[in-house]
């Protein structure tokens, strides 16, 4: 063997040993690259599998079991609501339930007569259920007896700013209406209304409304059964898509609650996301939020004219139609103007306060209008107490039985245009009475009749307590604070006398712009003055009064209040960033009017309005109202905080003369008041009485700092209230 070879092998081994760390590093680097390469390959394979393999297969874990916790559920069940008179809608609901059951989805069939929307409808927001409403239209376009309460509740909620336009956001629904096209003006009116009201409250329509027609001549599919079968097939198809998590795309060009993004495709078209629409497009005044049937959405000339692209050949026709409509409108306005001029020129004839346009606006808001200038409306607290859910703050502060209280006004007109007006200034304004006047007897008679007629509709409604319903049919209290300025009515004293003759207590609110009328006012159970600001500048900014001498009138009204012997109240409405920093000025006003009580309430946001710049940012928290009251009481030594109603964001400051020993007597002995007012009338007004002559002891639960926070323990609302929060300390 060659000695040089042996020498080379030995030298190589020595070299490898010396450089072994570099060798190890090279191996490590290569191994790392291999691992990274394998990870990338596996990740790509996994992504490709996820695109082709169903979700149920992807949920398989390494141990072979499906992870139910990670599996997303898009539809947890279906609830089918029906309102039926002859049983047709009920039968359809049963058939639909069987079809839904074939999809292995939980299904419930619910009679609207036995359903309480106040308690349960909002639960659907987070339930992931899909709700189907099968509702029939009965005589004169009204709902069936079984669906009457549900429809009334839904309508009031849709038009009540306190519910808001997102109250039912998250609820998914579809509507099928049953009707007869022989009654053209009322065809499927209930189905259309339910669809509209749900949409106005923020619910999401999963498919277009179906309309069944009993008139076989005009029925789209030959009979109402066939109409339902066609709608059912579309509903089941849409439900299957929802179960898979599918959402149809939307071009964002929807109008009037319809989706036009897939107009030539499937009939089951989905409206665009409500979040994309924006609140301004939910304005019921600006657009009709109806979900039309697919038949309505295609083929008509009117709908073609709404498309973003118009053929040049059609442009002339469209312009001619617009000019014709303009001429007709001008002609109608000319005729209306002529009629108004004729009426105005009639000798000695005063015009009615309620114009046709005003009547339409107020009726839509739920008013029962009386004569030419009065109105009555059922308060939401009346409904609440009928069902054992607590009364308003007047119940807590003064012992009013809210279910026996009638809210009315003999004058819809007002001398202010307050920024927080609940009615967005739909009522007329004026500084003096210049309208035709109705008699007080007629106003009171019709007010009670209208109130009772609305109350009768609550008989048999789920949750209404029978004993309270019977009590509520007899009016015991009258709140003259509905809207407008009641004291403007020339016969207000006669109206008050008629109330007292019927043993009805009187709570009158005035805006402190009519000092002479306050001085001439006969005794009432309790007289309120709205003190919305404490300086001339802020009062002008908040109340926006019509009188040029509004500030002097305001001060004179407070002085007139001080001369009253019966119970008097300042009502302070706090508007954050506007009037909450005027404590010293408020204290001076208290000394001027020397009221028995001071109600301090956070402003209620009434929704957007072109007449007001008020926003939610101006609404104080309850803690802020409590802090303001505590600081105000420190400046007025004759007063203390007596009561609290947290739900209304309201506190009561009372004069110390109503604190006997260590007990508050802010409640009212209504029977004693009726005795005293009768003696006053019998004596021709010579026998007067004071506020302390008809006071009653305040229960412990109504007091400030009590754990009940102003909720009557007998009511279910209090029983569900969280009482752990403590904000009572000053």
XYZ file of C-alpha atoms in Angstrom:
730
model
C 0.000 0.000 0.000
C 1.109 3.500 -0.885
C 2.304 5.328 2.260
C 1.159 8.672 0.805
C -2.430 7.406 0.668
C -2.403 6.493 4.312
C -1.012 9.900 5.095
C -3.897 11.617 3.108
C -6.653 9.642 4.873
C -5.177 10.532 8.230
C -4.922 14.217 7.291
C -8.547 14.231 6.036
C -9.838 12.804 9.280
C -7.914 15.412 11.247
C -9.410 18.193 9.037
C -12.962 16.877 9.414
C -12.578 16.704 13.173
C -11.279 20.258 13.368
C -14.185 21.602 11.204
C -16.886 19.397 12.706
C -18.914 22.401 14.010
C -19.322 23.802 10.495
C -20.491 20.401 9.322
C -23.029 20.202 12.149
C -24.235 23.715 11.284
C -24.706 22.782 7.639
C -26.739 19.709 8.552
C -28.889 21.765 10.936
C -29.513 24.436 8.333
C -30.505 21.851 5.722
C -32.837 20.091 8.135
C -34.508 23.398 9.028
C -35.101 24.188 5.370
C -36.682 20.768 4.922
C -39.028 21.312 7.878
C -40.088 24.750 6.586
C -40.729 23.299 3.169
C -42.959 20.555 4.637
C -44.975 23.095 6.670
C -45.654 25.239 3.606
C -46.716 22.203 1.575
C -49.129 20.989 4.282
C -50.644 24.450 4.736
C -51.337 24.735 1.018
C -52.949 21.286 0.996
C -55.131 22.262 3.986
C -56.321 25.480 2.315
C -57.230 23.640 -0.855
C -59.182 21.046 1.162
C -61.129 23.761 3.012
C -62.362 25.125 -0.297
C -63.723 21.765 -1.430
C -64.553 19.808 1.729
C -67.852 20.579 3.578
C -67.591 22.335 6.920
C -68.833 19.271 8.802
C -65.821 17.322 7.535
C -63.408 20.120 8.427
C -64.708 20.034 11.968
C -63.389 16.488 12.456
C -60.721 16.496 15.118
C -57.713 14.130 15.369
C -59.632 11.856 17.755
C -62.423 11.346 15.232
C -65.127 13.366 16.982
C -66.887 16.524 15.730
C -66.280 19.639 17.785
C -69.802 20.988 18.370
C -68.391 23.967 20.212
C -66.551 25.213 17.112
C -69.304 24.481 14.610
C -71.062 27.743 13.706
C -74.861 27.675 13.674
C -76.478 30.111 11.247
C -80.125 29.177 11.945
C -81.037 27.759 15.349
C -84.713 27.256 14.574
C -87.873 28.617 12.980
C -90.855 30.225 14.687
C -94.084 30.394 12.719
C -96.572 32.998 13.939
C -100.129 33.031 12.641
C -103.166 35.244 12.990
C -106.253 33.440 11.742
C -110.021 33.994 11.764
C -111.355 31.017 9.811
C -108.414 28.673 10.367
C -106.780 29.109 6.960
C -103.619 30.793 8.273
C -103.395 28.215 11.059
C -103.567 25.393 8.501
C -100.853 27.018 6.411
C -98.705 27.380 9.532
C -99.012 23.652 10.209
C -98.055 22.788 6.623
C -95.080 25.137 6.756
C -93.954 23.604 10.052
C -93.894 20.140 8.477
C -91.774 21.432 5.595
C -89.327 23.104 7.975
C -89.089 19.935 10.075
C -87.805 18.083 7.012
C -84.683 20.282 7.252
C -83.997 18.945 10.761
C -84.583 22.382 12.260
C -86.478 23.001 15.506
C -89.828 24.613 14.695
C -92.543 26.212 16.827
C -96.032 27.231 15.706
C -97.376 30.163 17.742
C -100.844 31.700 17.841
C -100.406 35.486 17.985
C -103.332 35.674 20.390
C -101.239 33.878 23.000
C -97.993 35.697 22.228
C -96.735 38.651 24.256
C -94.493 40.781 21.988
C -93.600 43.120 24.836
C -91.857 40.252 26.615
C -90.636 37.914 23.909
C -90.202 39.593 20.520
C -86.956 41.320 21.459
C -85.551 37.907 22.452
C -85.456 37.006 18.760
C -82.703 39.594 18.229
C -80.025 37.206 19.525
C -81.775 33.845 19.081
C -80.604 33.168 15.486
C -84.172 32.069 14.733
C -85.991 32.872 11.517
C -89.554 34.090 12.114
C -92.361 33.549 9.620
C -95.568 35.577 9.992
C -98.737 34.246 8.387
C -101.391 36.908 8.874
C -104.843 37.320 7.396
C -106.644 40.570 6.613
C -110.146 40.706 8.065
C -113.071 43.112 7.639
C -112.207 46.647 6.454
C -108.503 45.891 6.332
C -108.230 45.122 10.042
C -106.265 42.235 11.551
C -108.043 39.147 12.794
C -109.103 39.064 16.434
C -106.225 36.764 17.320
C -103.626 39.121 15.791
C -105.245 42.416 16.813
C -103.125 43.040 19.912
C -99.863 42.031 18.219
C -100.504 44.390 15.293
C -101.462 47.250 17.571
C -98.336 46.772 19.674
C -96.157 46.551 16.579
C -97.636 49.709 15.052
C -97.196 51.726 18.244
C -93.634 50.486 18.692
C -92.757 51.349 15.086
C -94.032 54.917 15.561
C -92.646 55.391 19.086
C -89.217 57.044 19.088
C -88.429 55.402 22.437
C -88.111 52.005 20.751
C -85.765 53.300 18.095
C -84.982 52.197 14.573
C -82.699 49.364 15.700
C -84.954 47.822 18.370
C -85.358 44.566 16.423
C -82.021 44.683 14.604
C -80.931 41.067 14.314
C -84.434 39.634 13.914
C -84.845 37.781 10.619
C -88.346 37.437 9.256
C -90.588 36.677 6.316
C -94.270 37.539 5.867
C -97.083 35.790 4.016
C -100.383 37.658 3.897
C -103.818 36.178 3.287
C -106.414 38.386 1.625
C -108.941 38.837 -1.138
C -108.218 41.166 -4.049
C -111.948 41.708 -4.519
C -111.520 44.233 -1.703
C -109.054 46.369 -3.625
C -108.394 49.080 -1.031
C -107.729 46.591 1.780
C -106.084 43.716 -0.073
C -103.496 42.118 2.217
C -103.276 45.315 4.252
C -102.331 43.496 7.460
C -99.510 41.563 5.813
C -98.142 44.768 4.289
C -98.348 46.577 7.622
C -96.660 43.816 9.627
C -93.899 43.706 7.023
C -93.495 47.497 7.167
C -93.546 47.808 10.985
C -91.010 45.035 11.513
C -88.752 46.694 8.943
C -89.140 50.116 10.615
C -87.966 48.585 13.915
C -84.787 47.299 12.282
C -85.716 43.676 11.597
C -84.139 42.030 8.528
C -86.426 40.733 5.791
C -84.925 37.478 4.481
C -87.205 37.317 1.437
C -89.929 39.288 -0.282
C -93.430 39.277 1.121
C -95.863 36.665 -0.164
C -99.485 37.565 -0.889
C -102.169 34.898 -1.001
C -105.353 35.769 -2.851
C -108.715 34.096 -2.228
C -109.974 35.606 -5.472
C -109.208 32.747 -7.892
C -109.742 35.030 -10.886
C -106.835 37.294 -9.930
C -104.745 34.891 -7.865
C -101.242 34.668 -9.304
C -101.205 30.876 -9.084
C -104.930 30.128 -9.376
C -105.843 29.852 -5.681
C -104.670 30.992 -2.280
C -103.419 27.473 -1.566
C -101.279 27.569 -4.697
C -100.027 31.052 -3.772
C -98.954 29.717 -0.398
C -97.315 26.633 -1.909
C -95.218 28.813 -4.208
C -94.194 31.098 -1.333
C -93.450 28.093 0.888
C -91.093 26.640 -1.722
C -89.185 29.925 -1.892
C -89.098 30.157 1.893
C -87.679 26.646 2.290
C -85.093 27.350 -0.408
C -84.095 30.577 1.315
C -83.950 28.789 4.670
C -81.577 26.185 3.270
C -79.317 28.947 2.010
C -79.372 30.672 5.403
C -78.488 27.409 7.148
C -75.348 27.260 5.024
C -74.456 30.790 6.003
C -75.108 32.170 2.550
C -75.928 35.858 2.134
C -76.949 37.168 -1.237
C -74.874 40.084 -2.523
C -76.449 43.500 -2.777
C -75.461 46.306 -5.080
C -76.403 48.943 -2.532
C -78.993 50.572 -4.787
C -82.065 49.384 -2.938
C -85.106 51.642 -2.733
C -88.326 51.389 -0.785
C -87.162 48.346 1.135
C -86.478 46.267 -1.991
C -83.275 44.739 -3.250
C -82.629 45.395 -6.937
C -79.200 43.763 -7.115
C -80.544 40.512 -8.570
C -83.742 41.633 -10.224
C -83.556 39.165 -13.083
C -82.498 36.225 -10.973
C -84.206 34.232 -8.295
C -87.517 35.464 -6.965
C -86.328 35.175 -3.385
C -84.504 38.477 -3.382
C -82.930 39.738 -0.187
C -82.968 43.416 0.819
C -79.660 45.050 1.522
C -78.116 45.147 4.934
C -79.817 47.616 7.237
C -76.438 48.720 8.474
C -75.570 49.774 4.929
C -78.859 51.564 4.394
C -78.267 54.105 7.129
C -80.848 55.464 9.506
C -81.968 58.247 7.184
C -83.237 55.712 4.691
C -85.417 54.153 7.358
C -87.477 57.297 7.645
C -91.026 56.157 7.144
C -91.996 59.609 5.971
C -89.484 59.571 3.121
C -90.055 56.107 1.780
C -92.393 53.172 1.976
C -90.433 50.294 3.552
C -92.582 47.647 1.938
C -91.102 44.401 0.726
C -93.059 43.767 -2.423
C -93.610 40.391 -3.918
C -91.358 39.318 -6.714
C -94.231 39.798 -9.156
C -94.400 43.466 -8.125
C -90.680 43.893 -8.617
C -90.544 43.119 -12.312
C -91.970 44.204 -15.601
C -93.955 47.350 -14.839
C -93.414 50.660 -16.502
C -93.193 52.474 -13.184
C -90.381 50.304 -11.979
C -88.551 50.668 -15.238
C -88.592 54.412 -14.793
C -86.803 54.007 -11.502
C -83.792 52.302 -13.023
C -80.560 54.185 -13.050
C -80.297 53.829 -16.862
C -83.185 55.083 -19.057
C -83.565 54.513 -22.754
C -83.592 57.737 -24.800
C -86.842 56.609 -26.459
C -88.544 56.479 -23.032
C -87.268 59.840 -21.847
C -90.015 61.829 -23.617
C -92.760 59.681 -22.077
C -91.311 60.139 -18.605
C -91.070 63.919 -18.997
C -94.654 64.123 -20.289
C -95.902 62.145 -17.305
C -93.984 64.373 -14.879
C -95.380 67.550 -16.488
C -98.902 66.150 -16.314
C -98.513 65.300 -12.618
C -97.158 68.803 -11.964
C -100.163 70.430 -13.699
C -102.591 68.274 -11.711
C -100.826 69.161 -8.457
C -100.930 72.893 -9.237
C -104.619 72.606 -10.075
C -105.348 70.826 -6.788
C -103.374 73.432 -4.836
C -105.330 76.193 -6.570
C -108.630 74.579 -5.647
C -107.465 74.095 -2.051
C -106.357 77.719 -1.850
C -109.741 78.845 -3.162
C -111.575 76.762 -0.585
C -109.407 78.141 2.212
C -110.016 81.679 1.009
C -113.762 81.096 0.925
C -113.794 79.673 4.438
C -111.646 82.488 5.728
C -113.945 85.137 4.337
C -117.103 83.731 5.881
C -118.513 86.304 8.297
C -117.480 85.731 11.896
C -116.244 82.220 11.156
C -113.007 81.133 12.872
C -110.958 78.362 11.356
C -110.414 75.018 13.062
C -107.096 74.442 14.795
C -106.788 70.903 13.409
C -106.171 71.100 9.665
C -106.428 67.962 7.477
C -102.631 67.684 7.319
C -102.315 68.099 11.091
C -105.068 65.550 11.673
C -103.218 63.033 9.527
C -99.901 63.652 11.314
C -101.339 63.425 14.841
C -103.514 60.412 14.047
C -100.424 58.621 12.798
C -98.787 59.324 16.163
C -101.672 57.587 17.947
C -103.796 60.571 18.990
C -107.558 60.286 19.275
C -108.576 63.749 18.101
C -111.599 65.494 19.571
C -113.519 68.269 17.870
C -111.383 70.974 16.322
C -108.602 71.511 18.887
C -108.405 68.700 21.482
C -106.922 65.243 21.757
C -106.425 62.225 23.975
C -103.833 59.457 23.870
C -103.182 56.334 25.903
C -99.949 56.656 27.849
C -97.467 53.800 27.709
C -97.417 53.755 31.524
C -101.156 53.092 31.491
C -100.482 49.981 29.437
C -97.580 49.060 31.691
C -99.606 49.218 34.890
C -102.490 47.305 33.325
C -100.041 44.435 32.993
C -98.538 44.807 36.457
C -95.257 46.286 35.238
C -95.056 49.448 37.259
C -96.420 52.954 36.979
C -94.967 56.267 35.883
C -93.002 58.610 38.120
C -96.293 60.267 39.193
C -97.264 56.960 40.749
C -93.993 56.901 42.685
C -94.039 60.578 43.675
C -97.761 61.248 44.210
C -99.621 57.934 44.250
C -101.363 58.244 40.879
C -102.792 54.931 39.629
C -101.325 54.993 36.141
C -103.856 52.512 34.732
C -106.656 54.910 35.741
C -105.034 58.046 34.313
C -106.256 59.775 31.135
C -103.720 61.883 29.253
C -105.438 64.638 27.304
C -105.376 68.300 26.307
C -108.104 70.803 25.395
C -105.575 72.749 23.298
C -103.081 71.268 20.872
C -101.561 74.710 20.279
C -98.474 75.959 22.093
C -96.552 79.235 22.482
C -93.129 77.548 22.477
C -91.130 75.409 20.054
C -88.967 73.536 22.547
C -85.931 71.680 21.249
C -87.012 68.533 23.105
C -90.640 68.619 21.927
C -91.944 65.059 21.856
C -94.053 65.783 18.787
C -91.367 67.440 16.637
C -93.603 70.527 16.401
C -96.403 68.838 14.499
C -98.868 70.755 16.688
C -99.837 74.383 15.850
C -98.286 77.379 17.604
C -99.674 80.774 18.609
C -99.620 83.456 21.285
C -103.395 83.784 21.645
C -106.573 81.830 21.000
C -107.657 82.555 17.429
C -109.415 79.318 16.502
C -112.946 78.016 16.605
C -113.748 76.865 20.155
C -115.487 73.643 21.210
C -117.544 73.385 24.376
C -115.888 71.933 27.483
C -118.707 69.413 28.035
C -118.216 67.924 24.575
C -114.429 67.761 24.944
C -114.542 65.926 28.274
C -117.320 63.551 27.190
C -115.517 62.516 24.004
C -112.124 62.379 25.734
C -113.432 59.828 28.249
C -115.253 57.854 25.547
C -112.166 57.712 23.314
C -109.977 56.759 26.268
C -112.354 53.958 27.247
C -112.630 52.706 23.660
C -108.851 52.335 23.469
C -108.820 50.687 26.902
C -111.421 48.123 25.782
C -108.973 46.840 23.202
C -106.804 45.517 26.042
C -109.432 43.060 27.278
C -107.966 39.587 26.973
C -104.508 40.817 25.936
C -101.759 38.529 27.324
C -100.495 39.780 30.673
C -103.290 42.277 31.371
C -104.612 41.853 34.903
C -108.379 41.548 34.971
C -108.825 43.581 38.162
C -106.713 46.443 36.831
C -108.547 46.397 33.521
C -111.866 46.803 35.320
C -110.433 49.627 37.436
C -108.926 51.295 34.384
C -112.310 51.650 32.694
C -113.150 54.314 35.295
C -110.969 57.405 34.888
C -109.669 58.693 38.225
C -106.879 61.061 37.146
C -106.432 63.449 34.235
C -102.987 64.594 33.113
C -103.410 67.810 31.129
C -99.903 67.521 29.726
C -100.290 65.595 26.494
C -99.107 68.269 24.091
C -99.659 71.985 23.558
C -100.649 74.554 26.186
C -103.898 73.533 27.990
C -104.151 76.852 29.821
C -104.661 78.629 26.460
C -108.128 77.096 26.182
C -110.557 79.915 27.075
C -112.841 77.594 29.074
C -110.094 75.816 31.011
C -111.720 76.618 34.376
C -115.015 75.132 33.241
C -113.189 72.059 31.973
C -111.466 71.630 35.362
C -114.782 71.995 37.182
C -116.310 69.256 35.027
C -113.363 66.979 35.835
C -113.795 67.507 39.569
C -117.553 66.922 39.341
C -116.732 63.481 37.964
C -114.296 62.912 40.869
C -111.322 63.054 38.507
C -108.137 64.659 39.853
C -106.390 67.284 37.709
C -102.663 67.622 36.914
C -102.148 70.667 34.709
C -98.842 71.630 33.063
C -98.095 75.101 31.678
C -95.015 76.488 29.929
C -94.846 79.687 32.013
C -95.832 82.106 29.247
C -99.362 82.963 30.420
C -99.104 84.624 33.856
C -102.598 86.162 33.731
C -104.185 82.776 33.018
C -102.234 81.228 35.911
C -103.527 83.916 38.283
C -107.119 83.355 37.102
C -106.878 79.577 37.275
C -109.178 77.857 39.745
C -107.771 75.199 42.122
C -106.333 72.065 40.546
C -105.010 68.959 42.246
C -101.490 69.882 41.200
C -100.210 72.749 39.034
C -96.942 72.399 37.111
C -94.761 75.060 35.553
C -92.031 73.994 33.121
C -88.748 75.640 34.142
C -86.566 74.525 31.257
C -83.816 77.094 31.841
C -82.769 79.638 34.450
C -81.437 82.494 32.312
C -82.952 84.533 29.524
C -80.378 83.330 27.012
C -80.739 79.634 27.739
C -84.563 79.844 27.875
C -84.602 81.416 24.428
C -82.239 78.724 23.170
C -84.147 75.772 24.642
C -87.846 76.761 24.623
C -87.689 79.072 21.592
C -90.770 81.042 22.759
C -92.919 83.072 20.377
C -93.501 85.997 22.757
C -91.030 88.874 22.450
C -91.368 89.552 26.191
C -90.962 85.854 26.999
C -88.556 86.375 29.902
C -90.814 88.794 31.771
C -93.759 86.487 31.162
C -91.684 83.620 32.507
C -90.813 85.489 35.724
C -94.407 86.715 36.175
C -95.667 83.154 35.789
C -93.393 81.968 38.603
C -94.607 84.819 40.820
C -98.220 83.879 40.035
C -97.421 80.293 41.003
C -96.185 81.446 44.428
C -99.647 82.880 45.175
C -101.381 79.536 44.649
C -102.500 77.695 47.775
C -102.765 74.245 46.224
C -99.861 71.959 45.319
C -97.380 73.533 42.915
C -94.462 71.988 41.042
C -91.433 73.199 39.104
C -90.591 70.806 36.278
C -86.897 70.987 35.327
C -85.753 69.216 32.190
C -81.981 68.789 32.110
C -80.291 69.066 28.710
C -76.604 68.247 28.983
C -74.296 71.008 27.754
C -77.235 73.420 27.617
C -78.676 74.065 31.074
C -76.969 71.846 33.665
C -74.434 74.451 34.790
C -76.892 77.095 35.994
C -77.283 76.008 39.616
C -77.131 79.462 41.211
C -79.684 80.828 38.746
C -82.019 77.887 39.360
C -81.793 78.500 43.120
C -82.916 82.121 42.603
C -85.899 80.985 40.532
C -86.905 78.569 43.305
C -87.040 81.447 45.779
C -89.162 83.409 43.308
C -91.930 80.833 42.852
C -91.553 78.938 46.153
C -92.974 75.669 44.722
C -94.011 72.770 46.910
C -92.079 70.324 44.757
C -89.349 70.353 42.106
C -89.209 67.544 39.584
C -85.809 67.170 37.925
C -85.772 64.940 34.867
C -83.191 64.165 32.228
C -84.308 65.138 28.748
C -85.781 62.344 26.639
C -84.277 62.034 23.175
C -87.115 62.009 20.649
C -85.165 61.079 17.554
C -83.740 63.165 14.728
C -85.672 66.234 13.639
C -84.958 69.111 11.301
C -86.524 71.371 13.932
C -84.028 70.459 16.661
C -80.272 69.912 17.012
C -80.724 67.707 20.076
C -78.759 64.427 20.060
C -78.165 61.525 22.435
C -75.100 63.390 23.672
C -77.480 65.879 25.335
C -79.186 63.189 27.424
C -77.707 63.026 30.945
C -77.116 59.727 32.744
C -79.121 59.079 35.877
C -75.969 59.514 37.963
C -75.546 62.974 36.442
C -79.137 63.913 37.276
C -78.600 62.735 40.863
C -75.407 64.800 41.103
C -77.191 67.910 39.798
C -80.047 67.463 42.286
C -77.659 67.008 45.195
C -75.799 70.198 44.291
C -79.056 72.134 43.803
C -80.439 71.043 47.172
C -77.322 72.414 48.867
C -78.315 75.863 47.548
C -81.978 75.754 48.647
C -82.028 75.011 52.411
C -85.828 74.659 52.670
C -85.828 71.607 50.389
C -84.614 67.996 50.442
C -84.580 65.074 48.022
C -87.688 62.996 48.670
C -88.289 60.453 45.893
C -86.681 58.798 42.893
C -87.898 57.014 39.762
C -84.797 55.642 38.110
C -86.570 54.272 35.044
C -87.773 57.779 34.126
C -84.408 59.321 35.039
C -86.295 61.577 37.433
C -86.004 62.773 41.059
C -88.343 64.740 43.318
C -87.203 67.585 45.551
C -89.815 68.454 48.184
C -90.291 71.356 50.566
C -89.537 70.373 54.149
C -93.098 71.227 55.195
C -94.069 67.865 53.665
C -91.674 66.029 55.982
C -93.464 65.292 59.247
C -91.066 63.935 61.802
C -88.781 61.763 59.715
C -91.451 60.722 57.216
C -92.282 62.196 53.820
C -95.892 63.010 52.866
C -95.606 63.694 49.121
C -98.507 61.449 48.111
C -102.022 62.802 47.586
C -105.207 61.873 49.436
C -107.440 62.032 46.356
C -110.701 61.419 48.206
C -109.900 64.263 50.581
C -109.094 66.562 47.638
C -112.496 65.858 46.089
C -114.165 66.760 49.382
C -112.206 70.008 49.626
C -112.860 71.057 46.020
C -116.572 70.371 46.493
C -116.624 72.602 49.557
C -114.780 75.273 47.564
C -117.358 75.165 44.766
C -120.315 75.113 47.179
C -118.980 78.212 48.935
C -118.566 80.076 45.674
C -114.803 80.044 46.063
C -114.682 81.626 49.498
C -113.619 78.472 51.350
C -110.053 77.817 50.289
C -107.673 75.043 51.241
C -103.920 74.402 51.143
C -101.602 71.743 49.807
C -101.072 70.193 53.244
C -104.826 69.594 53.635
C -104.811 66.655 51.228
C -101.353 65.120 51.546
C -100.721 61.419 52.221
C -97.770 59.417 53.483
C -95.177 58.318 50.929
C -94.375 54.565 50.964
C -90.808 53.540 51.731
C -90.131 52.016 48.291
C -90.723 55.407 46.632
C -88.157 57.296 48.696
C -84.776 58.418 47.424
C -82.081 55.902 48.310
C -84.480 52.941 48.650
C -83.286 49.744 47.002
C -86.413 49.647 44.835
C -85.310 52.816 42.960
C -88.929 53.967 42.669
C -90.399 50.648 41.492
C -93.468 49.350 43.274
C -92.476 45.920 44.698
C -95.893 44.568 43.703
C -95.043 44.948 40.028
C -93.192 42.414 37.892
C -90.854 45.035 36.437
C -89.354 45.606 39.866
C -89.032 41.874 40.456
C -86.757 41.637 37.389
C -84.807 44.796 38.212
C -81.149 44.598 39.152
C -80.888 46.380 42.477
C -77.178 46.011 43.105
C -76.294 49.480 41.822
C -75.949 52.162 44.503
C -75.995 55.815 43.446
C -78.034 57.224 46.305
C -75.272 59.053 48.131
C -74.954 62.831 47.773
